[in-house]
Amino acid sequence: MWRSDIGLVVNMTAVAYSFMTLNAAKKERENYDRRRAESDYYDRLFNLSRDYQPDVSAEPSLSLPRPGSKRRSKKRPSSKNKVKVKICVQFFKVGEIDTLKEQYTADVIVKAKWREPSLDGQNKTSESVEFNKMWNPKLYIENSLGDPKEQIRYQVLYNDKGEAYVSEKRVIKGTFMENLELDDFPFDVQDITITVASELPSSEVELIEDDDDHHVVNKQAFVDEQEWHLYMHTECVKRDIVIDQADMSVRRSALSVKCRAARRPGYFVWNIFVVTFLICSLAFTTFSVNNNLPQNRLQLSFTLVLTAVAFKSAVNSSLPRISYLTYMDKYLLIAMVMLTAVCVWHAIVSTLATQKQRDSIETVVLSVLAAIYIFYNIGFFIVIYVSPWKKRREMQQKDREYQIKYGASDELARSMLLSAMFPTPVKAPNLRNDTIPE
C-alpha cells in the first residue's frame, strides 16, 4: 500500500517538473524573441538615421511656429495681453463646519467667463463648438480636500456686437479646508472660503470678480443651522499664489470668495461657562469649615480643583490643538487660579498665631477673593460684548448693505441658485467688452 502511494507521489512530481520545464523554456523563448525584435528595431533605426539626407529646400511638415504666425486655438497670450477670466461663486449648500478638523463640506457653483475671439460673429450654438480644442484657463479649487465631485458645462454667449464669450459652469461637491481663527471661541465668526485658481501662470491669466453677476449664499439649505448662523453677504479677495517654493517667480492668479458664519454660543455658555462658575463659586463654601481643620478644607478644595481639571480636559477634546488661548481657555484658567488661591489660603491659615487673628484676616481674604471673582465675571462679559460681539454687529451691517445693494432676500437668493442648478433657455445678456480685452 505504501509503495503505491510513493509511486503516485513520484509520478505527480515528475508531471509537475515537466510542466515547470516547459513553462521555463517557453518564457526563455519569448525573452529571446523580444530581445531579437528590439535588436532588429534599433538596427533599422540606426540605418535610417545614417542614410537620411534632409531636403532643405522643402518646408518640413512638423516644425515650430514661425515668428508672426497666429494660432487660433489654445493660444498662450503674452504678458501684455493676458486673458482676464471673470469668476462668480455661488454657495448652493453649506454643510457641516468641523471645528476640530478645520474643514467644512459644501455644494458650490463656480461660473467662469472669458473672451474667445475665434468665435466672433459666427453665432454658433454650444453643441457645435468643440470646447476641448479651444483655449481654457484650467481652473481648479485651491483649498479643496481630496478629489471633489465636479460637473462641468460650457456655453457660448454673444453680445450685441457679435463678440463671443465662453462660459464655464462647475457644480462642485466636496470638502474644503479652512484655517479657523479661534481667538474669540466660542463667540467667533469664521470665514467660509472658496479659492479659485488657474494652473496657468499669472502672466497669462488674471482672475477677476464678475461685475455682471454677483456671488450668492443660499441660507435656506444651510445644514449646520443649530450651531452656526450663516450670513448673506460675501467678500472677494484677489491674490497670487506660489505653487513651487523652489521658484518663487512662478505665480498663479487666484480669487478667494468668502461668506461668513457666526457660532451660536448658547451651548457653551450654559454647559461650560455657567458650570465652571458654579464649581468655582463652591470654593467659597469651604470657608464655612472651622479654620482649625485645614485638612478638611483642603480635601474639599482639592476635590473642586480635580473636578475643574477634568472638566477642562473634556472641553479641550472638542477643539484643535492651537498655540494660543481662546476666551474659553482664559475663563477656565482664571477659575483654576481662583481655586488655587483658595487652597493656598487654607494651607497657611493654620500658621497664624491666634484664633482672633485668624478670624479677622480670613474675613478680609474671603471678601477680597469674592469681590475679585465677581468683578472679573462682570468684566469678562463686558469685554465679550465690546470685542467679539462687535464683529457680529459688523456682519449684520454688511448683510443690510448687501440687501440694499442687490435688493436680494433669502427667497430671491434661493431662486437664483435653483435657476443656476436647473437652467432654462434664456437670452444671452449684454456683455461688456471693456473689462475683458481680447
CSV table of C-alpha atoms in Angstrom, one decimal:
chain,number,residue,atom,x,y,z
A,1,MET,CA,0.0,0.0,0.0
A,2,TRP,CA,2.7,2.5,1.0
A,3,ARG,CA,4.7,1.6,-2.2
A,4,SER,CA,1.8,2.5,-4.4
A,5,ASP,CA,1.4,5.9,-2.5
A,6,ILE,CA,5.1,6.6,-3.0
A,7,GLY,CA,4.8,5.8,-6.7
A,8,LEU,CA,1.9,8.1,-7.1
A,9,VAL,CA,3.8,10.9,-5.4
A,10,VAL,CA,6.8,10.3,-7.7
A,11,ASN,CA,4.6,10.4,-10.8
A,12,MET,CA,2.9,13.6,-9.8
A,13,THR,CA,6.3,15.2,-9.0
A,14,ALA,CA,7.6,14.2,-12.5
A,15,VAL,CA,4.5,15.7,-14.2
A,16,ALA,CA,4.8,18.9,-12.3
A,17,TYR,CA,8.5,19.1,-13.1
A,18,SER,CA,7.8,18.6,-16.8
A,19,PHE,CA,5.3,21.4,-16.8
A,20,MET,CA,7.7,23.7,-15.0
A,21,THR,CA,10.4,22.8,-17.6
A,22,LEU,CA,8.0,23.6,-20.4
A,23,ASN,CA,7.0,26.9,-18.9
A,24,ALA,CA,10.6,27.9,-18.3
A,25,ALA,CA,11.5,27.0,-21.9
A,26,LYS,CA,8.5,28.9,-23.2
A,27,LYS,CA,9.5,32.0,-21.2
A,28,GLU,CA,13.1,31.8,-22.4
A,29,ARG,CA,11.9,31.6,-26.0
A,30,GLU,CA,9.7,34.6,-25.5
A,31,ASN,CA,12.5,36.6,-24.0
A,32,TYR,CA,14.8,35.6,-26.9
A,33,ASP,CA,12.2,36.7,-29.5
A,34,ARG,CA,11.7,40.0,-27.7
A,35,ARG,CA,15.4,40.8,-27.5
A,36,ARG,CA,15.8,39.8,-31.2
A,37,ALA,CA,12.9,42.1,-32.2
A,38,GLU,CA,14.4,45.0,-30.2
A,39,SER,CA,17.8,44.5,-31.7
A,40,ASP,CA,16.3,44.5,-35.3
A,41,TYR,CA,14.4,47.6,-34.5
A,42,TYR,CA,17.4,49.6,-33.3
A,43,ASP,CA,19.4,48.4,-36.3
A,44,ARG,CA,16.8,49.6,-38.7
A,45,LEU,CA,16.6,52.9,-36.8
A,46,PHE,CA,20.3,53.4,-36.9
A,47,ASN,CA,20.4,52.6,-40.7
A,48,LEU,CA,17.6,55.1,-41.3
A,49,SER,CA,19.3,57.9,-39.4
A,50,ARG,CA,22.6,57.2,-41.1
A,51,ASP,CA,21.2,57.2,-44.6
A,52,TYR,CA,18.7,60.1,-44.1
A,53,GLN,CA,19.5,63.2,-46.3
A,54,PRO,CA,17.2,66.1,-45.4
A,55,ASP,CA,15.8,68.2,-48.2
A,56,VAL,CA,16.5,71.8,-47.0
A,57,SER,CA,14.5,73.2,-49.9
A,58,ALA,CA,11.3,71.7,-48.8
A,59,GLU,CA,9.4,73.0,-45.8
A,60,PRO,CA,9.1,70.4,-43.1
A,61,SER,CA,5.7,69.2,-42.2
A,62,LEU,CA,6.3,69.3,-38.4
A,63,SER,CA,8.0,72.5,-37.2
A,64,LEU,CA,7.8,75.1,-34.5
A,65,PRO,CA,5.6,78.1,-35.4
A,66,ARG,CA,7.4,80.8,-37.2
A,67,PRO,CA,7.6,84.3,-35.8
A,68,GLY,CA,4.5,86.2,-36.6
A,69,SER,CA,2.3,83.2,-37.2
A,70,LYS,CA,-1.0,83.0,-35.5
A,71,ARG,CA,-2.8,80.1,-33.9
A,72,ARG,CA,-6.5,80.5,-33.2
A,73,SER,CA,-6.9,77.6,-30.7
A,74,LYS,CA,-5.2,77.2,-27.4
A,75,LYS,CA,-3.2,80.3,-27.8
A,76,ARG,CA,-1.0,81.4,-25.0
A,77,PRO,CA,-1.4,85.1,-24.5
A,78,SER,CA,1.5,87.4,-23.9
A,79,SER,CA,2.1,89.2,-20.7
A,80,LYS,CA,0.8,92.5,-22.3
A,81,ASN,CA,-2.4,90.9,-23.4
A,82,LYS,CA,-3.3,88.3,-20.7
A,83,VAL,CA,-6.8,86.9,-20.6
A,84,LYS,CA,-9.0,88.2,-17.8
A,85,VAL,CA,-11.4,85.5,-16.6
A,86,LYS,CA,-14.5,86.6,-14.7
A,87,ILE,CA,-15.4,84.5,-11.7
A,88,CYS,CA,-18.7,84.1,-9.8
A,89,VAL,CA,-19.1,81.7,-6.9
A,90,GLN,CA,-22.5,80.7,-5.5
A,91,PHE,CA,-22.7,78.7,-2.3
A,92,PHE,CA,-25.6,76.4,-3.1
A,93,LYS,CA,-25.4,74.3,0.1
A,94,VAL,CA,-23.1,74.7,3.0
A,95,GLY,CA,-22.8,71.6,5.1
A,96,GLU,CA,-21.3,70.8,8.5
A,97,ILE,CA,-18.4,73.0,9.7
A,98,ASP,CA,-16.0,70.8,11.6
A,99,THR,CA,-14.1,72.9,14.1
A,100,LEU,CA,-11.8,70.1,15.3
A,101,LYS,CA,-10.6,69.2,11.7
A,102,GLU,CA,-10.8,72.8,10.4
A,103,GLN,CA,-12.8,71.9,7.4
A,104,TYR,CA,-16.3,72.1,6.0
A,105,THR,CA,-18.5,70.5,3.3
A,106,ALA,CA,-20.4,72.4,0.7
A,107,ASP,CA,-22.0,72.3,-2.7
A,108,VAL,CA,-20.7,75.2,-4.8
A,109,ILE,CA,-21.3,76.6,-8.2
A,110,VAL,CA,-18.3,78.3,-9.8
A,111,LYS,CA,-19.0,80.2,-13.0
A,112,ALA,CA,-16.2,81.5,-15.2
A,113,LYS,CA,-16.4,83.6,-18.4
A,114,TRP,CA,-13.7,84.8,-20.8
A,115,ARG,CA,-13.4,86.2,-24.3
A,116,GLU,CA,-13.0,83.9,-27.3
A,117,PRO,CA,-12.1,86.0,-30.4
A,118,SER,CA,-12.0,82.9,-32.7
A,119,LEU,CA,-15.8,82.6,-32.5
A,120,ASP,CA,-16.7,86.3,-33.1
A,121,GLY,CA,-19.5,86.9,-35.5
A,122,GLN,CA,-20.2,83.1,-36.1
A,123,ASN,CA,-23.3,82.8,-33.9
A,124,LYS,CA,-22.5,79.2,-33.2
A,125,THR,CA,-24.5,77.1,-30.7
A,126,SER,CA,-22.9,75.4,-27.8
A,127,GLU,CA,-23.4,72.0,-29.3
A,128,SER,CA,-21.5,72.8,-32.4
A,129,VAL,CA,-18.3,74.1,-30.7
A,130,GLU,CA,-15.5,71.7,-29.7
A,131,PHE,CA,-14.5,73.2,-26.4
A,132,ASN,CA,-11.7,70.7,-25.8
A,133,LYS,CA,-9.8,72.2,-28.8
A,134,MET,CA,-10.1,75.7,-27.6
A,135,TRP,CA,-8.1,77.7,-25.0
A,136,ASN,CA,-9.0,77.1,-21.4
A,137,PRO,CA,-7.8,78.8,-18.2
A,138,LYS,CA,-7.6,75.4,-16.4
A,139,LEU,CA,-9.4,76.4,-13.2
A,140,TYR,CA,-9.4,74.4,-10.0
A,141,ILE,CA,-10.3,74.8,-6.4
A,142,GLU,CA,-7.2,75.5,-4.4
A,143,ASN,CA,-8.5,74.7,-0.9
A,144,SER,CA,-10.4,71.5,-1.7
A,145,LEU,CA,-9.6,68.4,0.3
A,146,GLY,CA,-9.2,65.3,-1.8
A,147,ASP,CA,-10.9,64.9,-5.1
A,148,PRO,CA,-14.3,66.7,-5.1
A,149,LYS,CA,-17.1,65.7,-7.4
A,150,GLU,CA,-17.4,68.1,-10.3
A,151,GLN,CA,-19.8,68.5,-13.2
A,152,ILE,CA,-18.6,71.0,-15.9
A,153,ARG,CA,-20.7,72.5,-18.7
A,154,TYR,CA,-19.7,75.0,-21.3
A,155,GLN,CA,-21.7,77.6,-23.2
A,156,VAL,CA,-21.1,80.2,-25.9
A,157,LEU,CA,-22.6,83.7,-25.4
A,158,TYR,CA,-22.7,86.6,-27.8
A,159,ASN,CA,-23.2,90.2,-27.1
A,160,ASP,CA,-24.8,92.8,-29.3
A,161,LYS,CA,-21.5,93.4,-31.1
A,162,GLY,CA,-21.2,89.7,-32.0
A,163,GLU,CA,-18.3,89.2,-29.7
A,164,ALA,CA,-18.1,85.7,-28.3
A,165,TYR,CA,-17.6,84.6,-24.7
A,166,VAL,CA,-17.1,81.1,-23.3
A,167,SER,CA,-19.0,80.4,-20.1
A,168,GLU,CA,-17.9,77.6,-17.9
A,169,LYS,CA,-20.1,76.3,-15.1
A,170,ARG,CA,-18.8,73.9,-12.4
A,171,VAL,CA,-21.0,72.2,-9.9
A,172,ILE,CA,-18.7,71.1,-7.1
A,173,LYS,CA,-19.5,68.9,-4.1
A,174,GLY,CA,-16.7,68.2,-1.7
A,175,THR,CA,-14.8,69.0,1.5
A,176,PHE,CA,-12.8,72.2,1.8
A,177,MET,CA,-10.1,73.3,4.1
A,178,GLU,CA,-10.4,76.5,6.2
A,179,ASN,CA,-7.9,77.9,8.7
A,180,LEU,CA,-10.2,78.8,11.6
A,181,GLU,CA,-9.3,81.7,13.8
A,182,LEU,CA,-10.4,80.6,17.3
A,183,ASP,CA,-9.2,83.5,19.4
A,184,ASP,CA,-12.8,84.5,20.1
A,185,PHE,CA,-14.1,81.0,20.6
A,186,PRO,CA,-17.0,80.3,21.3
A,187,PHE,CA,-18.1,83.8,20.3
A,188,ASP,CA,-16.2,83.6,17.0
A,189,VAL,CA,-17.1,84.5,13.4
A,190,GLN,CA,-15.5,82.3,10.8
A,191,ASP,CA,-14.8,82.7,7.1
A,192,ILE,CA,-16.0,80.1,4.7
A,193,THR,CA,-13.8,80.4,1.7
A,194,ILE,CA,-13.7,79.1,-1.9
A,195,THR,CA,-10.4,79.8,-3.6
A,196,VAL,CA,-10.5,79.5,-7.4
A,197,ALA,CA,-7.1,79.3,-9.0
A,198,SER,CA,-5.6,78.7,-12.5
A,199,GLU,CA,-3.0,76.2,-13.4
A,200,LEU,CA,-1.5,78.8,-15.9
A,201,PRO,CA,0.9,81.5,-14.6
A,202,SER,CA,-0.4,84.9,-13.7
A,203,SER,CA,1.4,86.4,-16.7
A,204,GLU,CA,-1.1,84.6,-19.0
A,205,VAL,CA,-4.3,84.6,-16.9
A,206,GLU,CA,-5.8,87.0,-14.4
A,207,LEU,CA,-8.9,86.0,-12.4
A,208,ILE,CA,-11.2,88.9,-11.6
A,209,GLU,CA,-14.6,89.3,-10.0
A,210,ASP,CA,-17.6,89.1,-12.3
A,211,ASP,CA,-19.3,92.5,-12.5
A,212,ASP,CA,-22.3,91.1,-14.4
A,213,ASP,CA,-23.2,88.5,-11.8
A,214,HIS,CA,-22.7,88.7,-8.0
A,215,HIS,CA,-21.9,86.0,-5.5
A,216,VAL,CA,-24.8,84.3,-3.7
A,217,VAL,CA,-25.2,82.4,-0.5
A,218,ASN,CA,-28.2,80.1,-0.1
A,219,LYS,CA,-29.2,80.3,3.6
A,220,GLN,CA,-32.2,78.1,3.2
A,221,ALA,CA,-30.0,75.0,2.6
A,222,PHE,CA,-27.6,75.5,5.4
A,223,VAL,CA,-27.2,72.2,7.3
A,224,ASP,CA,-25.5,73.3,10.5
A,225,GLU,CA,-28.1,75.9,11.5
A,226,GLN,CA,-28.3,74.7,15.1
A,227,GLU,CA,-24.7,75.5,15.8
A,228,TRP,CA,-23.9,78.3,13.3
A,229,HIS,CA,-25.6,81.4,11.9
A,230,LEU,CA,-24.8,81.9,8.2
A,231,TYR,CA,-24.6,85.5,6.8
A,232,MET,CA,-25.9,86.5,3.4
A,233,HIS,CA,-23.1,88.9,2.2
A,234,THR,CA,-19.9,87.8,0.5
A,235,GLU,CA,-16.4,89.3,0.1
A,236,CYS,CA,-13.9,88.7,-2.6
A,237,VAL,CA,-10.1,88.9,-2.4
A,238,LYS,CA,-7.7,88.7,-5.3
A,239,ARG,CA,-4.2,87.3,-4.8
A,240,ASP,CA,-1.4,85.4,-6.3
A,241,ILE,CA,-0.3,82.1,-5.0
A,242,VAL,CA,3.1,80.3,-5.3
A,243,ILE,CA,3.0,76.6,-6.1
A,244,ASP,CA,6.7,75.9,-6.5
A,245,GLN,CA,8.6,77.0,-3.4
A,246,ALA,CA,11.9,76.5,-5.3
A,247,ASP,CA,10.9,79.1,-7.9
A,248,MET,CA,9.2,82.0,-6.2
A,249,SER,CA,8.9,83.9,-9.5
A,250,VAL,CA,6.2,81.5,-10.9
A,251,ARG,CA,2.9,82.7,-9.5
A,252,ARG,CA,-0.6,81.8,-10.3
A,253,SER,CA,-3.7,84.1,-10.2
A,254,ALA,CA,-6.3,83.2,-7.6
A,255,LEU,CA,-9.6,84.6,-6.4
A,256,SER,CA,-10.9,83.9,-2.9
A,257,VAL,CA,-14.7,84.3,-2.3
A,258,LYS,CA,-15.8,84.1,1.2
A,259,CYS,CA,-19.0,84.1,3.2
A,260,ARG,CA,-19.2,84.1,6.9
A,261,ALA,CA,-20.8,82.1,9.7
A,262,ALA,CA,-21.1,83.0,13.4
A,263,ARG,CA,-21.1,80.4,16.0
A,264,ARG,CA,-24.1,80.2,18.3
A,265,PRO,CA,-22.6,80.4,21.8
A,266,GLY,CA,-25.6,79.3,23.8
A,267,TYR,CA,-24.5,75.7,24.2
A,268,PHE,CA,-21.1,76.7,25.6
A,269,VAL,CA,-22.5,79.5,27.8
A,270,TRP,CA,-24.9,77.2,29.6
A,271,ASN,CA,-22.8,74.0,29.7
A,272,ILE,CA,-19.3,75.3,30.2
A,273,PHE,CA,-19.3,78.9,31.5
A,274,VAL,CA,-22.2,78.5,33.9
A,275,VAL,CA,-21.0,75.1,35.2
A,276,THR,CA,-17.5,76.5,35.7
A,277,PHE,CA,-18.8,79.5,37.5
A,278,LEU,CA,-20.8,77.2,39.9
A,279,ILE,CA,-17.8,75.0,40.5
A,280,CYS,CA,-15.6,77.9,41.3
A,281,SER,CA,-18.3,79.5,43.5
A,282,LEU,CA,-18.4,76.3,45.6
A,283,ALA,CA,-14.9,77.1,46.7
A,284,PHE,CA,-16.1,79.9,48.9
A,285,THR,CA,-18.3,77.4,50.8
A,286,THR,CA,-15.2,75.8,52.2
A,287,PHE,CA,-14.7,78.8,54.4
A,288,SER,CA,-17.6,77.6,56.5
A,289,VAL,CA,-15.5,74.8,57.8
A,290,ASN,CA,-13.6,75.7,61.0
A,291,ASN,CA,-10.2,77.1,60.2
A,292,ASN,CA,-8.7,74.9,62.9
A,293,LEU,CA,-9.4,72.0,60.5
A,294,PRO,CA,-7.3,72.9,57.4
A,295,GLN,CA,-7.1,69.2,56.3
A,296,ASN,CA,-10.9,69.2,55.8
A,297,ARG,CA,-10.8,72.4,53.9
A,298,LEU,CA,-8.0,71.2,51.7
A,299,GLN,CA,-9.8,68.0,51.0
A,300,LEU,CA,-12.9,69.8,49.7
A,301,SER,CA,-10.9,72.4,47.7
A,302,PHE,CA,-8.8,69.7,46.0
A,303,THR,CA,-11.9,67.9,45.0
A,304,LEU,CA,-13.2,71.0,43.3
A,305,VAL,CA,-9.8,71.5,41.6
A,306,LEU,CA,-9.8,68.0,40.2
A,307,THR,CA,-13.4,68.5,39.0
A,308,ALA,CA,-12.3,71.6,37.2
A,309,VAL,CA,-9.3,69.9,35.6
A,310,ALA,CA,-11.4,67.0,34.4
A,311,PHE,CA,-14.0,69.5,33.0
A,312,LYS,CA,-11.3,71.4,31.1
A,313,SER,CA,-9.9,68.3,29.6
A,314,ALA,CA,-13.3,67.3,28.3
A,315,VAL,CA,-13.7,70.8,26.8
A,316,ASN,CA,-10.3,70.7,25.1
A,317,SER,CA,-11.1,67.4,23.3
A,318,SER,CA,-13.6,69.3,21.1
A,319,LEU,CA,-11.0,71.9,19.9
A,320,PRO,CA,-8.0,71.7,17.7
A,321,ARG,CA,-4.5,71.9,19.3
A,322,ILE,CA,-3.8,75.6,18.9
A,323,SER,CA,-0.9,77.5,20.5
A,324,TYR,CA,-2.9,80.5,21.7
A,325,LEU,CA,-5.7,80.9,24.3
A,326,THR,CA,-9.3,81.3,23.4
A,327,TYR,CA,-11.8,83.2,25.5
A,328,MET,CA,-13.0,79.9,27.0
A,329,ASP,CA,-9.4,78.9,27.9
A,330,LYS,CA,-8.9,82.2,29.6
A,331,TYR,CA,-12.1,81.8,31.6
A,332,LEU,CA,-11.3,78.3,32.7
A,333,LEU,CA,-7.7,79.2,33.6
A,334,ILE,CA,-8.9,82.1,35.8
A,335,ALA,CA,-11.3,79.7,37.5
A,336,MET,CA,-8.3,77.4,38.2
A,337,VAL,CA,-6.3,80.3,39.6
A,338,MET,CA,-9.1,81.2,41.9
A,339,LEU,CA,-9.4,77.6,43.2
A,340,THR,CA,-5.6,77.6,43.7
A,341,ALA,CA,-5.7,80.8,45.7
A,342,VAL,CA,-8.4,79.3,48.0
A,343,CYS,CA,-6.3,76.2,48.5
A,344,VAL,CA,-3.2,78.3,49.3
A,345,TRP,CA,-5.1,80.3,51.9
A,346,HIS,CA,-6.4,77.1,53.6
A,347,ALA,CA,-2.9,75.9,53.8
A,348,ILE,CA,-1.5,79.0,55.5
A,349,VAL,CA,-4.4,79.9,57.7
A,350,SER,CA,-3.3,77.4,60.4
A,351,THR,CA,0.1,79.1,60.7
A,352,LEU,CA,-1.4,82.3,62.1
A,353,ALA,CA,-0.8,82.9,65.8
A,354,THR,CA,-4.2,83.4,67.5
A,355,GLN,CA,-7.7,82.4,66.7
A,356,LYS,CA,-8.9,86.0,66.7
A,357,GLN,CA,-6.2,87.0,64.2
A,358,ARG,CA,-7.3,84.1,62.0
A,359,ASP,CA,-10.9,85.1,62.0
A,360,SER,CA,-10.3,88.7,61.3
A,361,ILE,CA,-7.8,88.1,58.4
A,362,GLU,CA,-10.0,85.3,57.0
A,363,THR,CA,-12.9,87.6,56.7
A,364,VAL,CA,-10.9,90.1,54.7
A,365,VAL,CA,-9.5,87.4,52.4
A,366,LEU,CA,-12.9,85.9,51.8
A,367,SER,CA,-14.3,89.4,50.9
A,368,VAL,CA,-11.4,90.2,48.6
A,369,LEU,CA,-11.5,86.9,46.7
A,370,ALA,CA,-15.3,87.0,46.3
A,371,ALA,CA,-15.1,90.7,45.1
A,372,ILE,CA,-12.3,89.9,42.6
A,373,TYR,CA,-14.2,86.9,41.2
A,374,ILE,CA,-17.5,88.8,40.9
A,375,PHE,CA,-15.9,91.8,39.2
A,376,TYR,CA,-13.9,89.5,36.9
A,377,ASN,CA,-17.1,87.8,35.6
A,378,ILE,CA,-18.8,91.1,35.0
A,379,GLY,CA,-15.7,92.5,33.2
A,380,PHE,CA,-15.3,89.3,31.2
A,381,PHE,CA,-18.8,89.6,29.7
A,382,ILE,CA,-18.3,93.3,29.1
A,383,VAL,CA,-15.2,92.5,27.1
A,384,ILE,CA,-17.1,89.9,25.1
A,385,TYR,CA,-19.8,92.4,24.2
A,386,VAL,CA,-17.3,95.1,23.2
A,387,SER,CA,-14.8,93.0,21.2
A,388,PRO,CA,-16.1,89.6,19.8
A,389,TRP,CA,-19.7,90.8,19.6
A,390,LYS,CA,-18.7,93.9,17.8
A,391,LYS,CA,-17.7,91.7,14.8
A,392,ARG,CA,-21.2,90.2,14.7
A,393,ARG,CA,-22.7,93.7,14.6
A,394,GLU,CA,-20.4,94.5,11.7
A,395,MET,CA,-21.5,91.3,9.9
A,396,GLN,CA,-25.2,92.3,10.4
A,397,GLN,CA,-24.5,95.7,9.0
A,398,LYS,CA,-22.8,94.2,5.9
A,399,ASP,CA,-25.9,92.0,5.4
A,400,ARG,CA,-28.1,95.0,5.4
A,401,GLU,CA,-25.8,96.8,2.9
A,402,TYR,CA,-25.8,93.7,0.7
A,403,GLN,CA,-29.6,93.6,0.6
A,404,ILE,CA,-29.8,97.3,-0.2
A,405,LYS,CA,-27.1,96.9,-3.0
A,406,TYR,CA,-28.6,93.9,-4.7
A,407,GLY,CA,-32.2,94.0,-3.5
A,408,ALA,CA,-31.8,90.4,-2.6
A,409,SER,CA,-33.7,88.5,0.1
A,410,ASP,CA,-33.3,84.9,1.2
A,411,GLU,CA,-36.1,83.8,-1.2
A,412,LEU,CA,-34.5,85.6,-4.1
A,413,ALA,CA,-31.1,84.2,-3.4
A,414,ARG,CA,-32.6,80.7,-3.3
A,415,SER,CA,-34.4,81.2,-6.6
A,416,MET,CA,-31.2,82.4,-8.2
A,417,LEU,CA,-29.3,79.4,-7.1
A,418,LEU,CA,-32.1,77.0,-8.2
A,419,SER,CA,-32.1,78.6,-11.6
A,420,ALA,CA,-28.3,78.1,-11.7
A,421,MET,CA,-28.6,74.4,-10.9
A,422,PHE,CA,-31.5,73.8,-13.3
A,423,PRO,CA,-31.1,76.4,-16.1
A,424,THR,CA,-33.7,77.3,-18.6
A,425,PRO,CA,-33.1,78.7,-22.1
A,426,VAL,CA,-32.8,82.5,-21.7
A,427,LYS,CA,-31.5,85.3,-23.9
A,428,ALA,CA,-27.8,86.0,-23.5
A,429,PRO,CA,-27.2,89.2,-21.5
A,430,ASN,CA,-25.4,92.2,-22.9
A,431,LEU,CA,-21.8,91.6,-22.1
A,432,ARG,CA,-19.4,94.5,-21.9
A,433,ASN,CA,-16.1,94.2,-23.6
A,434,ASP,CA,-14.3,97.0,-21.8
A,435,THR,CA,-13.4,94.8,-18.8
A,436,ILE,CA,-12.0,91.8,-20.8
A,437,PRO,CA,-9.6,92.7,-23.5
A,438,GLU,CA,-9.0,90.4,-26.5
